PDB file of C-alpha atoms in Angstrom:
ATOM      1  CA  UNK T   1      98.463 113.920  98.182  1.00 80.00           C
ATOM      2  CA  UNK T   2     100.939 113.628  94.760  1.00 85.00           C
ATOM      3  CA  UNK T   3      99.063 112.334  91.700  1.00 93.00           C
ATOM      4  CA  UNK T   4     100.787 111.269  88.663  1.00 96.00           C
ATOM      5  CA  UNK T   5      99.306 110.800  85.464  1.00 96.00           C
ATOM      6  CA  UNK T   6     100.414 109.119  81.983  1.00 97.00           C
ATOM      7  CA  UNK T   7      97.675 109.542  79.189  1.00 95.00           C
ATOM      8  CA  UNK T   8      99.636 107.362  76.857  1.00 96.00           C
ATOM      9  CA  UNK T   9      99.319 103.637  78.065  1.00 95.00           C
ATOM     10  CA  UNK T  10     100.849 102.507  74.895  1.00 96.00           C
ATOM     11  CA  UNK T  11     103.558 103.965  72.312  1.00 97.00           C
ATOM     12  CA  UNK T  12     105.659 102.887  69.187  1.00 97.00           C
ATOM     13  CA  UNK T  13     108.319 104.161  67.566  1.00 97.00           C
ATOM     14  CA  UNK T  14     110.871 103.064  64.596  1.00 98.00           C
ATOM     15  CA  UNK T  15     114.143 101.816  65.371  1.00 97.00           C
ATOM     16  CA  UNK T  16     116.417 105.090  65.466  1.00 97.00           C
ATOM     17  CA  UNK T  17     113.662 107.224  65.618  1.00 98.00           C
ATOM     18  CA  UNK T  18     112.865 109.602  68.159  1.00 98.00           C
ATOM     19  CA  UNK T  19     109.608 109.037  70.585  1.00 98.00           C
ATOM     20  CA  UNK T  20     108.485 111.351  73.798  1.00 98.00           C
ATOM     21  CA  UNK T  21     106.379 109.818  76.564  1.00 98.00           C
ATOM     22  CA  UNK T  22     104.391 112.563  78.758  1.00 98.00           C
ATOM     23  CA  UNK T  23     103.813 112.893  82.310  1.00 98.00           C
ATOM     24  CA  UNK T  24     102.264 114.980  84.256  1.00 98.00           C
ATOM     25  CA  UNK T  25     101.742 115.262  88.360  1.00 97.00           C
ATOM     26  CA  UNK T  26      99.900 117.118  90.842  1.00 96.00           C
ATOM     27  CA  UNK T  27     101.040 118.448  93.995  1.00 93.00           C
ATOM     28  CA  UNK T  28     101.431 121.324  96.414  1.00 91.00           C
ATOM     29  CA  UNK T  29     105.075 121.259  97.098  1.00 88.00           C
ATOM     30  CA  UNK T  30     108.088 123.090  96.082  1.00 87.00           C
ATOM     31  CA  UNK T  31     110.564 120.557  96.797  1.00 86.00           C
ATOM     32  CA  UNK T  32     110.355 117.471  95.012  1.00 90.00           C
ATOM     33  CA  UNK T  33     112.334 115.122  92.292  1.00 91.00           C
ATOM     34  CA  UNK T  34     111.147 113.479  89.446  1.00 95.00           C
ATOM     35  CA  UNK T  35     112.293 110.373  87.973  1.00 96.00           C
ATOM     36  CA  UNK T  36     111.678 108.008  84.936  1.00 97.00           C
ATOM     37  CA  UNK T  37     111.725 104.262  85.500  1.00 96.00           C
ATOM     38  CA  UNK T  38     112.527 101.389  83.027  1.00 95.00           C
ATOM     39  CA  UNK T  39     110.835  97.868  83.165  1.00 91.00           C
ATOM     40  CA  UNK T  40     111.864  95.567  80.656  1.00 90.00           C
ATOM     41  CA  UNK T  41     109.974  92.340  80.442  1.00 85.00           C
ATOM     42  CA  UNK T  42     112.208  91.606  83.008  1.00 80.00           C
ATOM     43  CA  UNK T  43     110.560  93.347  85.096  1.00 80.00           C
ATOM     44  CA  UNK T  44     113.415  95.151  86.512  1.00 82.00           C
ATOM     45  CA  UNK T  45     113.162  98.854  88.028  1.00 88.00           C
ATOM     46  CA  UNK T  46     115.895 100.817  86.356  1.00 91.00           C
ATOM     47  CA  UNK T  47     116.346 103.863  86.766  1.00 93.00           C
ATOM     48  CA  UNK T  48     116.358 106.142  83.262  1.00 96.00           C
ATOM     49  CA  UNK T  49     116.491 109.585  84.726  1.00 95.00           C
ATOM     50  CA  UNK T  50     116.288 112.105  87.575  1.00 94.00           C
ATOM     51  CA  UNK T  51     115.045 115.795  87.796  1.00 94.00           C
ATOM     52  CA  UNK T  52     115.557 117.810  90.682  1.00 90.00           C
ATOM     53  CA  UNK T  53     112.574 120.655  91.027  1.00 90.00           C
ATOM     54  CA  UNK T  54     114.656 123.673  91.497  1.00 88.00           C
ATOM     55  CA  UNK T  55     117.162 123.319  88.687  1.00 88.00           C
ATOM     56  CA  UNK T  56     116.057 124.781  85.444  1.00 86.00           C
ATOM     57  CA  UNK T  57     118.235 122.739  83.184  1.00 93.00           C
ATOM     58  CA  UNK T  58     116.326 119.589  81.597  1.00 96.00           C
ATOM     59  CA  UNK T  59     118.197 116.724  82.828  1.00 95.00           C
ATOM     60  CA  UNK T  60     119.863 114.634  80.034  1.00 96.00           C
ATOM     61  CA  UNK T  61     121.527 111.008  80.386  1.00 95.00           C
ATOM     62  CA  UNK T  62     122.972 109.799  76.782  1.00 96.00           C
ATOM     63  CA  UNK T  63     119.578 109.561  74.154  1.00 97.00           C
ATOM     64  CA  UNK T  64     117.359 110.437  77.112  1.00 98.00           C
ATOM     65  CA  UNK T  65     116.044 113.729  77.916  1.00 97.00           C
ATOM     66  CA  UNK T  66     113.620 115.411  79.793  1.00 98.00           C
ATOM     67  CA  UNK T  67     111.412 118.207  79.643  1.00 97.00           C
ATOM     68  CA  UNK T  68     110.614 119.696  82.600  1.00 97.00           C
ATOM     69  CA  UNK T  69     107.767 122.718  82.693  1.00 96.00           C
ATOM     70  CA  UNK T  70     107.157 123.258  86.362  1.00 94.00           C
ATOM     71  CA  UNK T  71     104.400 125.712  86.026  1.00 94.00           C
ATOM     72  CA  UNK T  72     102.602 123.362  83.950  1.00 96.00           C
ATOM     73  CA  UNK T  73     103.263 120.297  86.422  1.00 96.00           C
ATOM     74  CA  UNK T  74     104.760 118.322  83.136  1.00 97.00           C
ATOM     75  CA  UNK T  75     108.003 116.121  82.796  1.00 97.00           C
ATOM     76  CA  UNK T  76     108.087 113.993  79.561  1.00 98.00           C
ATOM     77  CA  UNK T  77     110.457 111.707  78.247  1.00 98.00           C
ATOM     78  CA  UNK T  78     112.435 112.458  74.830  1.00 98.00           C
ATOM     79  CA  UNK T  79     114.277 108.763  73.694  1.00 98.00           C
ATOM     80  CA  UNK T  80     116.643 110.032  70.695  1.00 98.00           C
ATOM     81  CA  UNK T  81     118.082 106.943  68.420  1.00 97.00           C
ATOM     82  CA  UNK T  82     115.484 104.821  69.957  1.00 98.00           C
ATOM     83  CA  UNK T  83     116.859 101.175  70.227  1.00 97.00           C
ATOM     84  CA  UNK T  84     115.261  97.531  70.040  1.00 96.00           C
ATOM     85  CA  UNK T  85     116.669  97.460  74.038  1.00 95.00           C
ATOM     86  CA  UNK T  86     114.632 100.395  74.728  1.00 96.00           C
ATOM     87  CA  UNK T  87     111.586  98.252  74.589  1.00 96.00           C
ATOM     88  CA  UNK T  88     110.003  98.360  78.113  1.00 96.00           C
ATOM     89  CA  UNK T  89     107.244  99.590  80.127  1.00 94.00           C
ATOM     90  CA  UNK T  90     108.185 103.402  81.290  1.00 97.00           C
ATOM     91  CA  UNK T  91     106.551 104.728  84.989  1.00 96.00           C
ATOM     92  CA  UNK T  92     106.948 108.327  85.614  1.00 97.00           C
ATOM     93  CA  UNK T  93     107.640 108.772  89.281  1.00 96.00           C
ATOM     94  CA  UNK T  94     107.533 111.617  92.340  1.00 95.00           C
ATOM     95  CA  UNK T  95     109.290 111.957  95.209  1.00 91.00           C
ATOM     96  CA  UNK T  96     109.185 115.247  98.091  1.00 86.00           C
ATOM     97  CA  UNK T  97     112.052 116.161  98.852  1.00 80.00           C
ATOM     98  CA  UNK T  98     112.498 116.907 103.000  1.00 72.00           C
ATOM     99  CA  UNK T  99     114.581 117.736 105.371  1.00 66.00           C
ATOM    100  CA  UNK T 100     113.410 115.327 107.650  1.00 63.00           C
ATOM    101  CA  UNK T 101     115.736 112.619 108.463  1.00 58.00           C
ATOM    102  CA  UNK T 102     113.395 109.658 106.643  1.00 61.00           C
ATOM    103  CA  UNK T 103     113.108 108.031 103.368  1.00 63.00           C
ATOM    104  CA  UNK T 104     110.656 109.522 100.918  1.00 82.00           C
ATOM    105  CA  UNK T 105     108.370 107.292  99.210  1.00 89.00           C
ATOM    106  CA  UNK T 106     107.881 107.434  95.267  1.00 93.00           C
ATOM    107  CA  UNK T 107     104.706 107.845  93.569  1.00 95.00           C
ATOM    108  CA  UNK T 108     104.558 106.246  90.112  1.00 96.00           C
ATOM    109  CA  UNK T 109     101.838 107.208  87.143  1.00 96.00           C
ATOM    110  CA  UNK T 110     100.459 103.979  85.534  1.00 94.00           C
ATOM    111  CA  UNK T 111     103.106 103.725  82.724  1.00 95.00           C
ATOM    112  CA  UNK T 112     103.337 103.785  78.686  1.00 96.00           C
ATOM    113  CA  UNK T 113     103.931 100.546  77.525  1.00 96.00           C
ATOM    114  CA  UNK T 114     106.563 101.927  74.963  1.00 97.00           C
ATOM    115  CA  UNK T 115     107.653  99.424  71.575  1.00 97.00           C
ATOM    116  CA  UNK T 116     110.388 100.299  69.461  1.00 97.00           C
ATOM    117  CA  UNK T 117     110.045  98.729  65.771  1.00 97.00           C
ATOM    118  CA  UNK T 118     112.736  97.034  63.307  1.00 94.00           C
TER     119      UNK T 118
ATOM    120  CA  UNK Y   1     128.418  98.134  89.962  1.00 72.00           C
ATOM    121  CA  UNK Y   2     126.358  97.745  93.220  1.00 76.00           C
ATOM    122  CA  UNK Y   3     122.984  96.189  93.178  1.00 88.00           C
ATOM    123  CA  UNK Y   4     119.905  95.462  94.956  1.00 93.00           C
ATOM    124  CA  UNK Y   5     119.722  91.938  95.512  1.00 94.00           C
ATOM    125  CA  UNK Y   6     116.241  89.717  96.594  1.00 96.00           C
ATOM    126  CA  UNK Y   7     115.347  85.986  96.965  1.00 95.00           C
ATOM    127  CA  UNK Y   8     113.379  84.025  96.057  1.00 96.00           C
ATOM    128  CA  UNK Y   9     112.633  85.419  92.420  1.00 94.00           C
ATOM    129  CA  UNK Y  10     109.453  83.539  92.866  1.00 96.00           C
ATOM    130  CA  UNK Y  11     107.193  82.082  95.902  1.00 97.00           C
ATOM    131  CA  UNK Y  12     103.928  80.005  95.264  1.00 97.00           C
ATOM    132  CA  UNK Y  13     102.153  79.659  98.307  1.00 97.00           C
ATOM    133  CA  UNK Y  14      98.739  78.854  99.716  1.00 97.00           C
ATOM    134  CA  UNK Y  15      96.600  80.998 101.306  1.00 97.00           C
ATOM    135  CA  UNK Y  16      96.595  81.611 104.813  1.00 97.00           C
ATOM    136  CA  UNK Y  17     100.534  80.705 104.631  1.00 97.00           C
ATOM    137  CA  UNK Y  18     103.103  82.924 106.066  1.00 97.00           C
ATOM    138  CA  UNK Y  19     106.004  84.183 103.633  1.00 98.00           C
ATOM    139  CA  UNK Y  20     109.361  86.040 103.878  1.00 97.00           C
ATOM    140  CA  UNK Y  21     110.715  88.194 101.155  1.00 98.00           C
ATOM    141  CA  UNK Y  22     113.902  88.972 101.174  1.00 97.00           C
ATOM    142  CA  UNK Y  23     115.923  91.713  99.961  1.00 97.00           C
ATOM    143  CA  UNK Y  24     119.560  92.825 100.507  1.00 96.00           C
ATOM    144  CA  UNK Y  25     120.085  96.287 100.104  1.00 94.00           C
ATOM    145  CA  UNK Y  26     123.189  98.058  98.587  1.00 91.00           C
ATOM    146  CA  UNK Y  27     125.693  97.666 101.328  1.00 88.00           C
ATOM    147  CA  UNK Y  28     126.462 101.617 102.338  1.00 85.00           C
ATOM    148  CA  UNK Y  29     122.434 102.945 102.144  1.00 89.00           C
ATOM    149  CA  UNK Y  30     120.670 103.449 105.046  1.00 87.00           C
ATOM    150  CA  UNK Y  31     116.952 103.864 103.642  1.00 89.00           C
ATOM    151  CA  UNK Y  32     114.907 101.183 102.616  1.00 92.00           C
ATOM    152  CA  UNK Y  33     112.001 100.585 101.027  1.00 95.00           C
ATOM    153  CA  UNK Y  34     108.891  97.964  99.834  1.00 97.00           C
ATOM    154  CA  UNK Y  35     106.570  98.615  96.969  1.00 97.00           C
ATOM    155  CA  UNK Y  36     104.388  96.033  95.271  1.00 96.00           C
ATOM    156  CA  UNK Y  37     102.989  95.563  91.465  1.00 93.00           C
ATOM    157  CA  UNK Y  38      99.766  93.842  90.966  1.00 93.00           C
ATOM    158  CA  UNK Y  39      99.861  92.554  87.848  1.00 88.00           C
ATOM    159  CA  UNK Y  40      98.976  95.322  84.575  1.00 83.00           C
ATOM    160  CA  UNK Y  41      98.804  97.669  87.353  1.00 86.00           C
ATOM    161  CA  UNK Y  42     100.710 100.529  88.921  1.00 88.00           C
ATOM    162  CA  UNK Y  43     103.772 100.237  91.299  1.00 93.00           C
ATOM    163  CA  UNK Y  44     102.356 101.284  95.001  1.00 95.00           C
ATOM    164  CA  UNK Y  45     104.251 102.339  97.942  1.00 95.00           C
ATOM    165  CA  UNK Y  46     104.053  99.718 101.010  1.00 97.00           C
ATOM    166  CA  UNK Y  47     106.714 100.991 103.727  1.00 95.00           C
ATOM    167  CA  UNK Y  48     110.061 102.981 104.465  1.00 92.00           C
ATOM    168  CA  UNK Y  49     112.389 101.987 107.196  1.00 91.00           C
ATOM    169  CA  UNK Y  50     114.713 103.596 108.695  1.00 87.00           C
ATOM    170  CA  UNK Y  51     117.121 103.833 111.735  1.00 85.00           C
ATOM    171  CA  UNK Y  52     115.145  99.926 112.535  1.00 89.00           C
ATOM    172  CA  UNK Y  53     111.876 101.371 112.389  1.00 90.00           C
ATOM    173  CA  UNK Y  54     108.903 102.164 109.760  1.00 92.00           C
ATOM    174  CA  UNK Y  55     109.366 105.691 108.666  1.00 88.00           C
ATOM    175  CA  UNK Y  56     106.160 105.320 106.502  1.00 90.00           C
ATOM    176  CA  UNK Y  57     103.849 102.951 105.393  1.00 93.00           C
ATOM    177  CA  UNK Y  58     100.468 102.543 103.064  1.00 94.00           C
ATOM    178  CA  UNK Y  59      96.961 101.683 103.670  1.00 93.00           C
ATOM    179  CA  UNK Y  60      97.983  98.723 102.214  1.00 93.00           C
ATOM    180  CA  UNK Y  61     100.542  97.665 104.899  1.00 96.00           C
ATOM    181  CA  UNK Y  62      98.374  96.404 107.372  1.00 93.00           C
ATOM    182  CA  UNK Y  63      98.514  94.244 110.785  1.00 94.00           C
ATOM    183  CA  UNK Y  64      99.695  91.459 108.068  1.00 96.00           C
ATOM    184  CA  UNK Y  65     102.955  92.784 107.005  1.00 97.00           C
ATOM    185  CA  UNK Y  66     105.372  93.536 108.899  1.00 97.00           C
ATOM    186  CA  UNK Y  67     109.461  94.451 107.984  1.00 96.00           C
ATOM    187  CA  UNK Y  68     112.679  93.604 109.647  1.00 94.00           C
ATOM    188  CA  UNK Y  69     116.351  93.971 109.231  1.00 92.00           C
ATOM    189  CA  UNK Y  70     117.629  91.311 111.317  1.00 86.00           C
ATOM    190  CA  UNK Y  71     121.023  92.023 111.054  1.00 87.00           C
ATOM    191  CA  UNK Y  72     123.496  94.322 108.983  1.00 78.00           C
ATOM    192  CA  UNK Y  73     122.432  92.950 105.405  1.00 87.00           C
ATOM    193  CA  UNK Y  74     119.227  91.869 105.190  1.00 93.00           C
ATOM    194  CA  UNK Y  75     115.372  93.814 105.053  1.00 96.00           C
ATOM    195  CA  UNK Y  76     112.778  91.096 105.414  1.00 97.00           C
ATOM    196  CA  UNK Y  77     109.162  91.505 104.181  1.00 98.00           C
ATOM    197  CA  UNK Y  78     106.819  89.309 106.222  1.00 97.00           C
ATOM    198  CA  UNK Y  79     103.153  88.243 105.169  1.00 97.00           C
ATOM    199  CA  UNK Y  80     101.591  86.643 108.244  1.00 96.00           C
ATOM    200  CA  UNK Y  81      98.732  84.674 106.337  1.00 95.00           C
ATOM    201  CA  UNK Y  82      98.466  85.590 102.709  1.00 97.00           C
ATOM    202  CA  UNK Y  83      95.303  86.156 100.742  1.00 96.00           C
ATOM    203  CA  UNK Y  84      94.924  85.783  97.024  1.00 96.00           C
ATOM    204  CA  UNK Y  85      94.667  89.484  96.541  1.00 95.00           C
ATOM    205  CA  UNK Y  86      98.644  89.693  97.755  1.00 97.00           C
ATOM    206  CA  UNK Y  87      99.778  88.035  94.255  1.00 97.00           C
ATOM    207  CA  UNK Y  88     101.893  91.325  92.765  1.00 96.00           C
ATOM    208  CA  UNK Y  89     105.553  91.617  92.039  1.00 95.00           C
ATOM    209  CA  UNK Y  90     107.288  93.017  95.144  1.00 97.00           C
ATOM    210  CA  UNK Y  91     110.024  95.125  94.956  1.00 96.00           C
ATOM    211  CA  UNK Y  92     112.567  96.266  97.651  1.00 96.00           C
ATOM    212  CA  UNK Y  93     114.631  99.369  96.996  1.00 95.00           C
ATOM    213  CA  UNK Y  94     117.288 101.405  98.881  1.00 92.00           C
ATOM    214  CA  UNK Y  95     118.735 104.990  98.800  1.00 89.00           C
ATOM    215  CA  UNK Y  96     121.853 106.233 100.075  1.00 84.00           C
ATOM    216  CA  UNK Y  97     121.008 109.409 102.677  1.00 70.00           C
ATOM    217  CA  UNK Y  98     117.882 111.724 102.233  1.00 56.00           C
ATOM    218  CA  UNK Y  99     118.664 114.929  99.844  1.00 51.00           C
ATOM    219  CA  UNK Y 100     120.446 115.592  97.016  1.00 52.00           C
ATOM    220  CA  UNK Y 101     121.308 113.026  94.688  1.00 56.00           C
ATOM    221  CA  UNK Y 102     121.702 110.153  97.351  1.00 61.00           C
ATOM    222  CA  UNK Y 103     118.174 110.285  97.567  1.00 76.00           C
ATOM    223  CA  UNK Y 104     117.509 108.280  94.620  1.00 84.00           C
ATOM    224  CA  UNK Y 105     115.858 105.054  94.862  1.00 90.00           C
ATOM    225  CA  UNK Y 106     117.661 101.945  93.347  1.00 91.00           C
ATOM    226  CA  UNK Y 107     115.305  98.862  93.010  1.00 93.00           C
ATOM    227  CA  UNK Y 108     115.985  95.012  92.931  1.00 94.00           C
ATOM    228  CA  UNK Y 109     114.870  92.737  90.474  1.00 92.00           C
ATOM    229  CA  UNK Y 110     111.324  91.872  92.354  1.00 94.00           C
ATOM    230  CA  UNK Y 111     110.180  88.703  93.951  1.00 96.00           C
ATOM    231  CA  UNK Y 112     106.525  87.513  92.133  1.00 96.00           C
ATOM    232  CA  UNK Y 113     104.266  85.903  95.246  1.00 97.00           C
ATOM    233  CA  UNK Y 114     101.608  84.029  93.769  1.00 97.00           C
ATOM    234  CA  UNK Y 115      99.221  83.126  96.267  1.00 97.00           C
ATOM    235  CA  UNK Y 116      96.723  79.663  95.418  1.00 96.00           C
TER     236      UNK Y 116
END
């Protein structure tokens, strides 16, 4: 079974500053995707970014980043320029990847609770 | 831009009641997809569908849930008689095709079920 972990239930960062949330997982597959999650106190899933196991490359969308060490199992967050909007609880998520023709579940960490500053 | 639509946004109920969610996926994806948030805690996987049948499902999707698409837009999450420990957040979500970037999971806005 996947386990994913985030040791920081609770981060802060100035307005235009930058912040990184960590993750890490467990598992004993080769296939698999990561993702980052967004829940505003709307509570709203959106999705922030997606990492695909077997690429290399970090995966970068605008002021987010990732940093993706497969080795060490880790896949943290960078937020560049952070903004007020950016305010939101963050979930780290897995997903296998098959080849089997059904949908894979995700398996989500317990989240940072991240609060950008004015 | 395409969303992931569910109703109500909130249901009170009594225990022992029956309840529907509702969700309506993104119109071309073919996988769908519960999860529920107990309040301060994490998001947890119910049940996958696909093809009109479970794919998957949790420990937690017992005898007293059960799922439906009942016709070309809908994916119904029923609660046969709810218990106080069923007050979470539910979420539906829905992904394209398996593989590759279709694979990704889009999520709707959540229905809260609070259960008295």
């Amino acid at each position: 079974a996947q386990t994913v972990t985030q040791s920081q239930p609770e981060m802060s960062v100035q307005e235009a500053e930058t912040v990184t949330l960590s993750c890490t997982y467990d598992t004993s597959e080769n296939n698999y995707y990561l993702f980052w999650y967004k829940q505003p106190p709307s509570r709203q899933m959106i999705l922030v970014i997606r990492q695909e196991a077997y690429k290399q490359q970090n995966a970068t969308e605008n002021r987010f980043s990732v940093n993706f060490q497969k080795a060490a199992k880790s896949f943290s967050l960078k937020i560049s320029d952070s903004q007020l909007g950016d305010t939101a609880m963050y979930f780290c998520a897995f997903m296998k990847r098959t080849y089997m023709e059904y949908g894979n579940k995700l398996v989500f960490g317990a989240g940072t609770i991240l609060r950008v500053k004015s | 831009e395409p969303e992931v639509t569910q109703t109500p946004s909130h249901q009170v109920t009594q225990m022992g009641q029956e309840v529907i969610l509702r969700c309506v996926p993104i119109s071309n994806h073919l996988y769908f997809y519960w999860y529920r948030q107990i309040l301060g805690q994490k998001v947890e996987f119910l049940v996958s569908f696909y093809n009109n049948e479970i794919s998957e499902k949790s420990e937690i999707f017992d005898d007293q849930f059960s799922v439906e698409r009942p016709d070309g837009s809908n994916f119904t999450l029923k609660i046969r008689s709810t218990k106080l420990e069923d007050s979470a957040m539910y979420f539906c979500a829905s992904s394209e095709l398996f593989g590759g970037s279709t694979d990704t999971q889009y999520f709707g806005p959540g229905t809260r079920l609070t259960v008295l």
